[in-house]
mmCIF file of C-alpha atoms in Angstrom:
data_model
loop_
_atom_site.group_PDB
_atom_site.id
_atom_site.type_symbol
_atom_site.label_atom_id
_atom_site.label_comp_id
_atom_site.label_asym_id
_atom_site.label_seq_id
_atom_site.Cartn_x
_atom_site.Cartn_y
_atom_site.Cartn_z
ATOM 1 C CA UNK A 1 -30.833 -20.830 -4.124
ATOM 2 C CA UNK A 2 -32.197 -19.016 -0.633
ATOM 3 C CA UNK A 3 -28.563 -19.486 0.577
ATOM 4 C CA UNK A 4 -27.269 -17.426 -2.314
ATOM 5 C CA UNK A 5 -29.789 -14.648 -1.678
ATOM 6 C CA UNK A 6 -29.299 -14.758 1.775
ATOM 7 C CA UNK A 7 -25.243 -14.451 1.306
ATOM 8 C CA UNK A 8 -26.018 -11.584 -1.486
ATOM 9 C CA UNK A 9 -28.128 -9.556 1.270
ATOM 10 C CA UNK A 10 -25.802 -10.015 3.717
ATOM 11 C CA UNK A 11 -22.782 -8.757 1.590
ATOM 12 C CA UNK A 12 -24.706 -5.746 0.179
ATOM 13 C CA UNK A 13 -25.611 -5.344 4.383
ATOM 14 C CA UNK A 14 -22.095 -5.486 4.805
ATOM 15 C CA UNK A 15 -20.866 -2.472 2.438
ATOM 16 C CA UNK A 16 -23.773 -0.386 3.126
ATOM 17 C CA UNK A 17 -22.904 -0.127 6.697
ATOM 18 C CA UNK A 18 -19.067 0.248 6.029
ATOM 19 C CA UNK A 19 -20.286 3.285 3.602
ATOM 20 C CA UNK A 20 -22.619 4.819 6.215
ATOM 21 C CA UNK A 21 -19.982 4.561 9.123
ATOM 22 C CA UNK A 22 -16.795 4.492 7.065
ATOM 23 C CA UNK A 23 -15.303 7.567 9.469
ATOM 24 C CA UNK A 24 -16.228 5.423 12.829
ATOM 25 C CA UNK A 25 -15.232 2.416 11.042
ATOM 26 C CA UNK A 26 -11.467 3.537 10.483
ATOM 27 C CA UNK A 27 -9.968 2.757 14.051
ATOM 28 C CA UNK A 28 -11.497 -0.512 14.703
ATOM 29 C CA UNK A 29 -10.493 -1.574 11.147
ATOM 30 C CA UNK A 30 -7.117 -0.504 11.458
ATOM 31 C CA UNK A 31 -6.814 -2.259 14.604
ATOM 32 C CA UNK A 32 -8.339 -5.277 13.147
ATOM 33 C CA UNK A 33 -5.446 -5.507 10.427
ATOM 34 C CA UNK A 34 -2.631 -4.487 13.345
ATOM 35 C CA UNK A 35 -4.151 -7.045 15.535
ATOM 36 C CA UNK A 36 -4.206 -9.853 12.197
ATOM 37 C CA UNK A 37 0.097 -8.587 11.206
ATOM 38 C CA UNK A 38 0.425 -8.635 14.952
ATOM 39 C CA UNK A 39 -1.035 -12.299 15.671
ATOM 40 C CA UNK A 40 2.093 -14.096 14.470
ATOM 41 C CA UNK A 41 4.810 -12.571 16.762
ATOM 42 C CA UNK A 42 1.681 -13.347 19.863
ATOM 43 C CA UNK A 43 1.805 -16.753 19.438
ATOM 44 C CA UNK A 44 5.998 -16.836 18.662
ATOM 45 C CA UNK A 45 6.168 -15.815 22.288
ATOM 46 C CA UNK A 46 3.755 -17.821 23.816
ATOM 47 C CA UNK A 47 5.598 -21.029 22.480
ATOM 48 C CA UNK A 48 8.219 -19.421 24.249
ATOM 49 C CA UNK A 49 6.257 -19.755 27.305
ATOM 50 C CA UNK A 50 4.663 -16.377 27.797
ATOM 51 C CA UNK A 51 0.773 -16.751 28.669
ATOM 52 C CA UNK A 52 -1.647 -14.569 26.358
ATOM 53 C CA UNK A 53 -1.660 -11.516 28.139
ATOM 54 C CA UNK A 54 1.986 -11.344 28.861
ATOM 55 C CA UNK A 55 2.954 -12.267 25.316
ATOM 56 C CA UNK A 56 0.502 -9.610 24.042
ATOM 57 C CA UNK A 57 1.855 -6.735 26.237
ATOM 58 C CA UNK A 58 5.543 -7.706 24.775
ATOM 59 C CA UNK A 59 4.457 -7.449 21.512
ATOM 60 C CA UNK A 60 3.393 -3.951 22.304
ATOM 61 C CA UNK A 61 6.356 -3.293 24.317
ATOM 62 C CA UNK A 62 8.643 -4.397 20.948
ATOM 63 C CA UNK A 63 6.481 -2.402 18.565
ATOM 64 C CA UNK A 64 7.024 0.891 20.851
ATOM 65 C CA UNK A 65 10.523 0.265 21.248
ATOM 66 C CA UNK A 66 10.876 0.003 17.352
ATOM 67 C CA UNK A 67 8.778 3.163 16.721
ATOM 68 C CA UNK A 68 10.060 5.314 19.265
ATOM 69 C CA UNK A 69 13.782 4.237 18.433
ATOM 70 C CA UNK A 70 12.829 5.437 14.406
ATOM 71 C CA UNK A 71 10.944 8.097 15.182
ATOM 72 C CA UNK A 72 13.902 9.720 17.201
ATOM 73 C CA UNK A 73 16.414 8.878 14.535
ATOM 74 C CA UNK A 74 14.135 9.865 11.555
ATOM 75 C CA UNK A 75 12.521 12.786 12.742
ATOM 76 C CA UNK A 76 14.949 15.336 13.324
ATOM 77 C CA UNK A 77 17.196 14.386 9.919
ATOM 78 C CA UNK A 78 13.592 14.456 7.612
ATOM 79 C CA UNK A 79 12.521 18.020 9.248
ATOM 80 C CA UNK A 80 16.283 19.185 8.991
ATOM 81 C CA UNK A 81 16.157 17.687 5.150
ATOM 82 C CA UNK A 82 12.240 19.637 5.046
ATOM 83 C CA UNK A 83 13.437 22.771 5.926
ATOM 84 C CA UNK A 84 16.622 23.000 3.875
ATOM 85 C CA UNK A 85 13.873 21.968 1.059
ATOM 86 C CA UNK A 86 12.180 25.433 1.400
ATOM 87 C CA UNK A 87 15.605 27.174 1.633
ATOM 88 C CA UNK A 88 16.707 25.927 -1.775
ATOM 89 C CA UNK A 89 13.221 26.195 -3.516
ATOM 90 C CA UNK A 90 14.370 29.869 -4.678
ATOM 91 C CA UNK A 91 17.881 28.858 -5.540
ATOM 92 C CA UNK A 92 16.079 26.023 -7.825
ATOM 93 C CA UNK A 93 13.528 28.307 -9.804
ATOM 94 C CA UNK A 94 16.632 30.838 -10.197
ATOM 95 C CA UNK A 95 18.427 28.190 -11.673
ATOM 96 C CA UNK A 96 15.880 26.496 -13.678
ATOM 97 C CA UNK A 97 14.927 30.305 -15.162
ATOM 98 C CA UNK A 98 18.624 31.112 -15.461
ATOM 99 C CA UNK A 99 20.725 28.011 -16.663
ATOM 100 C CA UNK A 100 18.007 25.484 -17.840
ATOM 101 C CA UNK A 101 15.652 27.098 -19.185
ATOM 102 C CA UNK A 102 18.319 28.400 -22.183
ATOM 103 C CA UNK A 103 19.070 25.537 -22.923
ATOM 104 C CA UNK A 104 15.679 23.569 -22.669
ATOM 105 C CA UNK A 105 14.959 27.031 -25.803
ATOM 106 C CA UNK A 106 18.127 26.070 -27.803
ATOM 107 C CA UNK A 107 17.069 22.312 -28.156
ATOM 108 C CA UNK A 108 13.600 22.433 -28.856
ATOM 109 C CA UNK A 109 12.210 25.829 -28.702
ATOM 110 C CA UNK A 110 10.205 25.329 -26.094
ATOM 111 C CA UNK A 111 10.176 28.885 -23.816
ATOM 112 C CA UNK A 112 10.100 26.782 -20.375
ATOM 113 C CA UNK A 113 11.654 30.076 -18.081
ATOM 114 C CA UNK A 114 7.865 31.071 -18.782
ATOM 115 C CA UNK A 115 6.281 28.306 -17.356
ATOM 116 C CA UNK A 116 8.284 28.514 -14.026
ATOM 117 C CA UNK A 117 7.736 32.213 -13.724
ATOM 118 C CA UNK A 118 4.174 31.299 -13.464
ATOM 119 C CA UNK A 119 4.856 28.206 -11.233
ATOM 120 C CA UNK A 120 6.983 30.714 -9.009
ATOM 121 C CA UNK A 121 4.285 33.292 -8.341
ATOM 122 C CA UNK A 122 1.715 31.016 -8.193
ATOM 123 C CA UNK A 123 3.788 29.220 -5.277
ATOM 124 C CA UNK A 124 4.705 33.021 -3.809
ATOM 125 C CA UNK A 125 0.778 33.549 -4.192
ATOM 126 C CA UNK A 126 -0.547 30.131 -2.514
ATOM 127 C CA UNK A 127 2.552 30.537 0.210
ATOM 128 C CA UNK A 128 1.300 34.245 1.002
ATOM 129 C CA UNK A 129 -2.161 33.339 1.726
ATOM 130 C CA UNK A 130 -1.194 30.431 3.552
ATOM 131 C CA UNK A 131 -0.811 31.989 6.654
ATOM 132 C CA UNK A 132 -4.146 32.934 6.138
ATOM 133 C CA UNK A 133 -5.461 29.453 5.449
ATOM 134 C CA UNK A 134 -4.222 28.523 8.905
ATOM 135 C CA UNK A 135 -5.668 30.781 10.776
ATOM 136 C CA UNK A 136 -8.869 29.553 8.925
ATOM 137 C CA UNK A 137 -8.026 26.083 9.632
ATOM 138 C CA UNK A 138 -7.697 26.837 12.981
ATOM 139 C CA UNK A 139 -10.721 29.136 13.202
ATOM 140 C CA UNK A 140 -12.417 26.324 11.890
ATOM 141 C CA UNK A 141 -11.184 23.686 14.409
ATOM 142 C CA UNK A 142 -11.812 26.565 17.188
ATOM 143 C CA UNK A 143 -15.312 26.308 16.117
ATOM 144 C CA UNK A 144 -16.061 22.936 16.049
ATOM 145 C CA UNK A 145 -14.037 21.177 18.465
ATOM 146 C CA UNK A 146 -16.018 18.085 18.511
ATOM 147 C CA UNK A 147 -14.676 17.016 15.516
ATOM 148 C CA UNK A 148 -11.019 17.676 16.045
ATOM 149 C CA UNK A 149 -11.713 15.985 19.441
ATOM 150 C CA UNK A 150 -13.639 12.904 17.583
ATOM 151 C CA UNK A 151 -10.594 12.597 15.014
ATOM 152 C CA UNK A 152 -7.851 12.905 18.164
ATOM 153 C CA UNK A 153 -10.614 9.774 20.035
ATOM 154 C CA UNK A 154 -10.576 7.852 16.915
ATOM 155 C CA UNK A 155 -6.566 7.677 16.749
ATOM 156 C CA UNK A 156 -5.832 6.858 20.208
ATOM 157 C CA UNK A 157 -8.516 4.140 19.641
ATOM 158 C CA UNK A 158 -5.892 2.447 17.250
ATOM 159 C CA UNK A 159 -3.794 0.511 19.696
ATOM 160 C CA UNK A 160 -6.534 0.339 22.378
ATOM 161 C CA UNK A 161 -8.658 -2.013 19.918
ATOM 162 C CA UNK A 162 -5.562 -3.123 18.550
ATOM 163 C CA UNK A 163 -4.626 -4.629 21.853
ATOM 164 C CA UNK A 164 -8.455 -5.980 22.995
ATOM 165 C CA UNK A 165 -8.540 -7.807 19.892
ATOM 166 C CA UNK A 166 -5.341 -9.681 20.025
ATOM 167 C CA UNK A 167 -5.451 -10.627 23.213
ATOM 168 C CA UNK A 168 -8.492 -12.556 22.025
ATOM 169 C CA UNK A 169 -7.635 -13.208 18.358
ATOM 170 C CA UNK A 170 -7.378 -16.974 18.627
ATOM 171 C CA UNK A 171 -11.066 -17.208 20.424
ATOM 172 C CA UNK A 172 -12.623 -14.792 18.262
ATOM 173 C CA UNK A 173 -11.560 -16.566 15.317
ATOM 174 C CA UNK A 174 -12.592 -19.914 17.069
ATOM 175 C CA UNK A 175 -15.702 -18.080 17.403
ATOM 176 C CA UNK A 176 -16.916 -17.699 14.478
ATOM 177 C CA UNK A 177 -15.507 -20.417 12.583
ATOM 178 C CA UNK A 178 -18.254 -22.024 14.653
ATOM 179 C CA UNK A 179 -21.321 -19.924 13.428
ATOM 180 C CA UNK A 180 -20.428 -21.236 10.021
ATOM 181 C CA UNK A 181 -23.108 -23.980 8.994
ATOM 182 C CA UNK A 182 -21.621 -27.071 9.037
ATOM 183 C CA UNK A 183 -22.338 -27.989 5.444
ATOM 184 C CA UNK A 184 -20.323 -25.158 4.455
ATOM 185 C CA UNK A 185 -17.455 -25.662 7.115
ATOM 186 C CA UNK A 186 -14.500 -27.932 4.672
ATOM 187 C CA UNK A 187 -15.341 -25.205 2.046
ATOM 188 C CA UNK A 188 -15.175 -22.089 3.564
ATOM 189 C CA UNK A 189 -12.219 -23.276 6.130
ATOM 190 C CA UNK A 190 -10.474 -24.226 3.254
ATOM 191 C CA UNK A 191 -11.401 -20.668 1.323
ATOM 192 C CA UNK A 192 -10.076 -18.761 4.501
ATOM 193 C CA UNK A 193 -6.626 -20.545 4.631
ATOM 194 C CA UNK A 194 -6.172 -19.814 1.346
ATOM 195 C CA UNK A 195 -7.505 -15.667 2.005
ATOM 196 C CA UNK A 196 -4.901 -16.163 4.893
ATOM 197 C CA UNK A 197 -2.160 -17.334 2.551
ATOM 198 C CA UNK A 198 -2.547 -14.316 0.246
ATOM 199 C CA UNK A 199 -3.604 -11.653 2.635
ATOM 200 C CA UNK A 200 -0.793 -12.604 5.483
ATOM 201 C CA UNK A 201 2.040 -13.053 2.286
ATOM 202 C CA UNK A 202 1.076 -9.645 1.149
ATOM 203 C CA UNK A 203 0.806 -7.247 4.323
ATOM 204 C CA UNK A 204 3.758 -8.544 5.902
ATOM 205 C CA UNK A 205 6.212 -8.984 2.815
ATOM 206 C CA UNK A 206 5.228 -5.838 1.193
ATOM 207 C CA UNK A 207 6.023 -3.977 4.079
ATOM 208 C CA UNK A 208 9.401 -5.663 4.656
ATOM 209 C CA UNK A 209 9.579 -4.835 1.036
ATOM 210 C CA UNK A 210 8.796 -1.354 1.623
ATOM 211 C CA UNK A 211 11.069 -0.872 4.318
ATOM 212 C CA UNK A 212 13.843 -2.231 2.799
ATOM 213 C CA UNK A 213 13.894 -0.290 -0.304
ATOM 214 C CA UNK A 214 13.850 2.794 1.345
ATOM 215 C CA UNK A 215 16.581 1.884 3.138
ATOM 216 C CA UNK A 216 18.311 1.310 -0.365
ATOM 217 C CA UNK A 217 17.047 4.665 -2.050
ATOM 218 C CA UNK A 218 17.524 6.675 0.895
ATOM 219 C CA UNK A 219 21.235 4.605 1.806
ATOM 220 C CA UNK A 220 22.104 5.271 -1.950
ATOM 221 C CA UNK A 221 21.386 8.642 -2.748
ATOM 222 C CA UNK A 222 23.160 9.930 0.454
ATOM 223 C CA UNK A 223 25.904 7.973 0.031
ATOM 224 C CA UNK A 224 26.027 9.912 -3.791
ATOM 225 C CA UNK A 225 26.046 13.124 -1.497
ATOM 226 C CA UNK A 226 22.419 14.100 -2.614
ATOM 227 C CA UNK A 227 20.688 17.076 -1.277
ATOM 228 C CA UNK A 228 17.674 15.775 0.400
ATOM 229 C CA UNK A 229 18.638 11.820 -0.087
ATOM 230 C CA UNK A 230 17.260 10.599 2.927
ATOM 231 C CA UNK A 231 13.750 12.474 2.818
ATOM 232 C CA UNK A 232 13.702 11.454 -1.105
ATOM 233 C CA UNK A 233 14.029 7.685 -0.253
ATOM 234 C CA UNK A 234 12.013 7.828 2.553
ATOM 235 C CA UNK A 235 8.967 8.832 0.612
ATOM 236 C CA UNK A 236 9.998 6.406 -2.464
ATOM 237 C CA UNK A 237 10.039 3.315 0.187
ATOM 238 C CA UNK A 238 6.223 4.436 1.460
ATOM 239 C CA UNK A 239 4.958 5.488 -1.555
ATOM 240 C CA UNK A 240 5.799 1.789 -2.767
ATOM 241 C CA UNK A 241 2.752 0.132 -1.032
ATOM 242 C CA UNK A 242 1.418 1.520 -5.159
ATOM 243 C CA UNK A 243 3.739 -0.784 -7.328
ATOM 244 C CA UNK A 244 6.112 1.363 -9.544
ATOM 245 C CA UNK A 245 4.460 4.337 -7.822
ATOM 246 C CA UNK A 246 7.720 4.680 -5.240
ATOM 247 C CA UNK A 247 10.479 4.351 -8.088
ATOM 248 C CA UNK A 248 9.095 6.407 -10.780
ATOM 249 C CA UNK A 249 7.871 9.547 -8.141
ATOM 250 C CA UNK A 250 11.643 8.992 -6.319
ATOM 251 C CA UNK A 251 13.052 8.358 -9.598
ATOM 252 C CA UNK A 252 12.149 12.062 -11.053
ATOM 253 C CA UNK A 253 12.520 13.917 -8.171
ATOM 254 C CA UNK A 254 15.902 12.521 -7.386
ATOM 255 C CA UNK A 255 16.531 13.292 -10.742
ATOM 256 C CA UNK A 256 15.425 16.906 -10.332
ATOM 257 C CA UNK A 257 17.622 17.581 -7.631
ATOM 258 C CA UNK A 258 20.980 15.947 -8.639
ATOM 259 C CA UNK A 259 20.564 17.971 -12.193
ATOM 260 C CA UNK A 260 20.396 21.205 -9.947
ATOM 261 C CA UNK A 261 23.137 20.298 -7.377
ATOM 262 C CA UNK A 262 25.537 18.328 -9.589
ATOM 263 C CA UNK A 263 24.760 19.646 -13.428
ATOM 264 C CA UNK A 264 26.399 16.882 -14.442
ATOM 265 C CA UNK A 265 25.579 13.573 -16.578
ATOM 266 C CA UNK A 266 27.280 11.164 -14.013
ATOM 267 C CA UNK A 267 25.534 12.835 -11.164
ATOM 268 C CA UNK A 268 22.449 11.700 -13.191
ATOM 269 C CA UNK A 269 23.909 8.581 -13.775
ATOM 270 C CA UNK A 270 24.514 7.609 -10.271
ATOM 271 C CA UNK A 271 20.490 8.644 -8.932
ATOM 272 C CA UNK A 272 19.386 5.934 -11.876
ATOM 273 C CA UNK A 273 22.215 3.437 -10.664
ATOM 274 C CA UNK A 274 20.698 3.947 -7.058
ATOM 275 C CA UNK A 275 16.785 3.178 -8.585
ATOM 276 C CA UNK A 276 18.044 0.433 -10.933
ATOM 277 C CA UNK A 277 20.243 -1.063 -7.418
ATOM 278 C CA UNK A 278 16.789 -0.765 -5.554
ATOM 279 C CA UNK A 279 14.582 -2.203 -9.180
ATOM 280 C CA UNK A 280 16.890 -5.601 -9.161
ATOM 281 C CA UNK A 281 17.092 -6.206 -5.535
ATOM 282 C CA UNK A 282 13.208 -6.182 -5.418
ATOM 283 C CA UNK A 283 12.729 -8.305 -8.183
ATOM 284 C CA UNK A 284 15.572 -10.546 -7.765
ATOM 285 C CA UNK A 285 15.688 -10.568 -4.029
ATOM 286 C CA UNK A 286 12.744 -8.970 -2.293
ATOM 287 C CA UNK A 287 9.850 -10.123 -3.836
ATOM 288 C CA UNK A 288 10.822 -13.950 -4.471
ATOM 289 C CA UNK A 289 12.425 -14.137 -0.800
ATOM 290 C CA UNK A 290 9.382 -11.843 1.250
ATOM 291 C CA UNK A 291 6.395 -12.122 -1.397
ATOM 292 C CA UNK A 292 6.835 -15.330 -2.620
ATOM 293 C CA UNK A 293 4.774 -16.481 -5.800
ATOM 294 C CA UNK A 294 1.806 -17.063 -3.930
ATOM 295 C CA UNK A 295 0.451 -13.663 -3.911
ATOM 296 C CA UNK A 296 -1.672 -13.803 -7.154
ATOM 297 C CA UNK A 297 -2.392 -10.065 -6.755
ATOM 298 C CA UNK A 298 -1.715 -8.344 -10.048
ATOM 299 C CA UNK A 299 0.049 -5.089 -9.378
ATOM 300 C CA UNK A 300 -2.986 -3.128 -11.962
ATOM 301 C CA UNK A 301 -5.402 -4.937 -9.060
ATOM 302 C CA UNK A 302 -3.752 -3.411 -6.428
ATOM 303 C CA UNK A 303 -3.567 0.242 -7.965
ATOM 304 C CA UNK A 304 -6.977 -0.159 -8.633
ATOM 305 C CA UNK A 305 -8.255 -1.772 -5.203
ATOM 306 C CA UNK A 306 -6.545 1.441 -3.412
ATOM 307 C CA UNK A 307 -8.026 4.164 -5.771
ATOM 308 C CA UNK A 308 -11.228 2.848 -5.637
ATOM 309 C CA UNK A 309 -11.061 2.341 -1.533
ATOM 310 C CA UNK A 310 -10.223 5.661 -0.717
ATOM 311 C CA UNK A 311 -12.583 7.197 -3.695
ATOM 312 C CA UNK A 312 -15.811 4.789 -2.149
ATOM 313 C CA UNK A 313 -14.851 5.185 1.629
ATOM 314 C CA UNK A 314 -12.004 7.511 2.238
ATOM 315 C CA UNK A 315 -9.316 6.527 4.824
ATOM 316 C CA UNK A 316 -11.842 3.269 6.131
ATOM 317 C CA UNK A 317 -11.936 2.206 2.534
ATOM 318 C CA UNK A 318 -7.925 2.374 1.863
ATOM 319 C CA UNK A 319 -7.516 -0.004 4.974
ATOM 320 C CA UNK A 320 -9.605 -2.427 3.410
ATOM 321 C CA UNK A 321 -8.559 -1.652 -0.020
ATOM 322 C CA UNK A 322 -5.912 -4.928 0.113
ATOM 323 C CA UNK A 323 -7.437 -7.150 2.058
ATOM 324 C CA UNK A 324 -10.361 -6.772 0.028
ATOM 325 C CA UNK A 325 -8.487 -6.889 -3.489
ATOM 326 C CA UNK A 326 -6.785 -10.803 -1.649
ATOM 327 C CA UNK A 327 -10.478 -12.135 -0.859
ATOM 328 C CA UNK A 328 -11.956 -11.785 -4.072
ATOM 329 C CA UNK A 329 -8.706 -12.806 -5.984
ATOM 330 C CA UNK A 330 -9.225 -16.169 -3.878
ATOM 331 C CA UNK A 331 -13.181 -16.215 -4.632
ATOM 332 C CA UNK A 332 -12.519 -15.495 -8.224
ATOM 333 C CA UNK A 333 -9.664 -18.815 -8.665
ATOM 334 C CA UNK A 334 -11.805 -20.803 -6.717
ATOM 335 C CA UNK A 335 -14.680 -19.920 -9.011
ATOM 336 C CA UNK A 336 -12.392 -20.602 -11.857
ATOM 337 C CA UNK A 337 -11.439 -23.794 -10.809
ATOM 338 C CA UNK A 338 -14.916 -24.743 -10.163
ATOM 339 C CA UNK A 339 -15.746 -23.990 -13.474
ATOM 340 C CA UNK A 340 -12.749 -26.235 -15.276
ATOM 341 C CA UNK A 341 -14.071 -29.162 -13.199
ATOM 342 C CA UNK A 342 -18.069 -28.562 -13.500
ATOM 343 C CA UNK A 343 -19.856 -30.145 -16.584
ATOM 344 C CA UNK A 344 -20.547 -26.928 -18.813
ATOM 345 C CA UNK A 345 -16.563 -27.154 -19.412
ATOM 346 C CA UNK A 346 -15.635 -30.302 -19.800
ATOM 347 C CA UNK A 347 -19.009 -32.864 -20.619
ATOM 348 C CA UNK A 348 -18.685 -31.742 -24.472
ATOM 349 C CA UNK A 349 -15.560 -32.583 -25.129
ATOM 350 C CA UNK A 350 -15.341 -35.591 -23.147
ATOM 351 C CA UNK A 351 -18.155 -37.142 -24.957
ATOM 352 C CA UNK A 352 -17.071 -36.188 -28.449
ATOM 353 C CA UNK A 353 -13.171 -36.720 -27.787
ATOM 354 C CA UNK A 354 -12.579 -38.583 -24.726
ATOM 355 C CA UNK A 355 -8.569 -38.627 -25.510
ATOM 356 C CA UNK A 356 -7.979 -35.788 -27.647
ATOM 357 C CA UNK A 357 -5.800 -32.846 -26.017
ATOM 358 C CA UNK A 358 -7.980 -29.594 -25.737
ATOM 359 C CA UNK A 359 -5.719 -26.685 -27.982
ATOM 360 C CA UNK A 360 -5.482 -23.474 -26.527
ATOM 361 C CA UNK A 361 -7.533 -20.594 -28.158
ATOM 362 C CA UNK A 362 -5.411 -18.956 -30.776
ATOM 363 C CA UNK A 363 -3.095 -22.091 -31.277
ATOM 364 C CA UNK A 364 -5.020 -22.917 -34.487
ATOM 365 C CA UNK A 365 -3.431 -20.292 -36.471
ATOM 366 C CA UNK A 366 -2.589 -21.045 -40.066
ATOM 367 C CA UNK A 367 1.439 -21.572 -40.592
ATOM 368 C CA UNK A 368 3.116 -18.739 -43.116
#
């Protein structure tokens, strides 16, 4: 019983200091799960040979090549695709007010050039005082440099932490697998390969997963010759980290923009056939071949576990959002298998019907 008090202090020790240094938290956690996605492709190269050191710096060396290679192809076409965004914003309204809006009044009445008057000033409005905003902003950052200064220290902090820690992953972990009391070693080893199972299946495939669906969305709906395709599917493959979150936001603004460029039904019919091409290849494909069926995180429990991250600790609390939401997943199966093995469950029944196969509730329903 003074272990479980002791473990319930030390947990609630544990979140109070994550909320009270949630903003100094953020690089060191982020490095933490960079150094844990990281780990695998350390150790693939020093079975190859490489010592620690050297296999770490070529893992950074790969990473940078990757990022600088997609920043330099994606960058220029997304703030192209950005800026011919805002040059068509008044050509949409005009034709929303002046070819949709009709006909959105002939089939149900509804006056919708209205509404997007009032959406267009209040964007002319907001836009207007913009400028104003900025020079605010800046005013602001002007005035208290320190914290534009901290925020710069705490990103460049990333891969510097990033790197420390994976140079010594495996001893670290070695580490403290040996401050764990010995009783408790088989159960919580056994706990933490299991957290590693979920946690490792999850980052890493629902990246991959991420990637490659924007690479389908933003593939498809340039191929269709959409206005804005590849900034569209861009956002729809990042956005997916939120299940359904990336299809249905992609979905209706994709759908926005090919009824105001093509004003035709099979222009509207070829953005779905791009979604429903990106649905089936992540349920049939993606998420069997890079998620596996392992997972056990319910896409509600992950909506939730990023909502209430960010709402608890902001940006720290997002990070750990996931690989918080795979822990207690683990805990709570574990606890649920304890349970359908302890007495409370199963000394009743074995007593008064040692043979007799237990029904499932709400299999005793009467027979029309």
């Amino acid at each position: 019983m003074r272990n479980s008090w002791w473990g319930i202090l030390l947990l609630a020790a544990v979140v109070g200091l994550v909320y009270v240094l949630n903003a100094v938290l953020m690089p060191f956690v982020a490095g933490v799960i960079l150094a844990y996605l990281a780990d695998p492709l350390a150790n693939q190269f020093q079975r190859w040979g490489m010592n620690r050191p050297v296999a770490v710096s070529s893992v950074f060396c790969v990473l940078l090549v990757v990022l600088v290679v997609s920043l330099l192809i994606l960058i220029p076409l997304v703030i192209q695709q950005t800026k011919q965004l805002g040059e068509a914003v008044p050509g949409i309204f005009a034709w929303g007010e002046n070819t949709l809006a009709p006909k959105v009044f002939e089939w149900t009445g509804y006056d919708l050039r209205a509404e997007l008057v009032n959406v267009r000033e209040t964007l002319v409005e907001n836009w207007r005082d913009a400028g104003g905003y900025l020079a605010q902003a800046l005013g602001q950052i002007g005035r208290s440099g320190m914290a534009f200064v901290s925020w710069i220290t705490y990103v460049a902090l990333i891969p510097v932490v990033t790197f420390y820690l994976l140079l010594d992953w495996n001893r670290l972990i070695t580490n403290i697998g040996n401050l764990i009391p010995r009783q408790w070693a088989d159960d919580v080893g056994r706990l933490v390969r299991r957290c590693d199972e979920v946690l490792a299946s999850f980052l890493r495939g629902q990246l991959l997963v991420m990637l490659c669906l924007g690479i389908i969305y933003a593939g498809g709906l340039t191929l269709l010759g959409l206005d804005f395709g590849l900034l569209i599917g861009v956002v729809s493959g990042l956005v997916s980290i939120v299940p359904f979150l990336g299809f249905i936001l992609g979905l209706c603004i994709a759908l926005i923009v090919a009824l105001f460029q093509f004003g035709t039904w099979w222009g509207l019919l070829g953005v779905v056939a791009v979604f429903a091409i990106g649905q089936v290849a992540e349920s049939v494909v993606l998420q069997p071949k890079l998620l596996g069926d392992k997972i056990g995180l319910h896409p509600v429990a992950v909506i939730f576990a990023v909502l209430a991250g960010g709402n608890l600790f902001g940006l720290t609390g997002v990070l750990l959002a996931l690989p918080a939401a795979a822990i207690i997943m683990v805990l709570l199966r574990e606890a649920k298998d304890r349970y359908k093995s302890s007495d409370l469950y199963n000394a009743e029944h074995e007593h008064d019907h040692p043979n007799e196969e237990v029904p499932a509730i709400g299999d005793n329903r009467e027979s029309s």
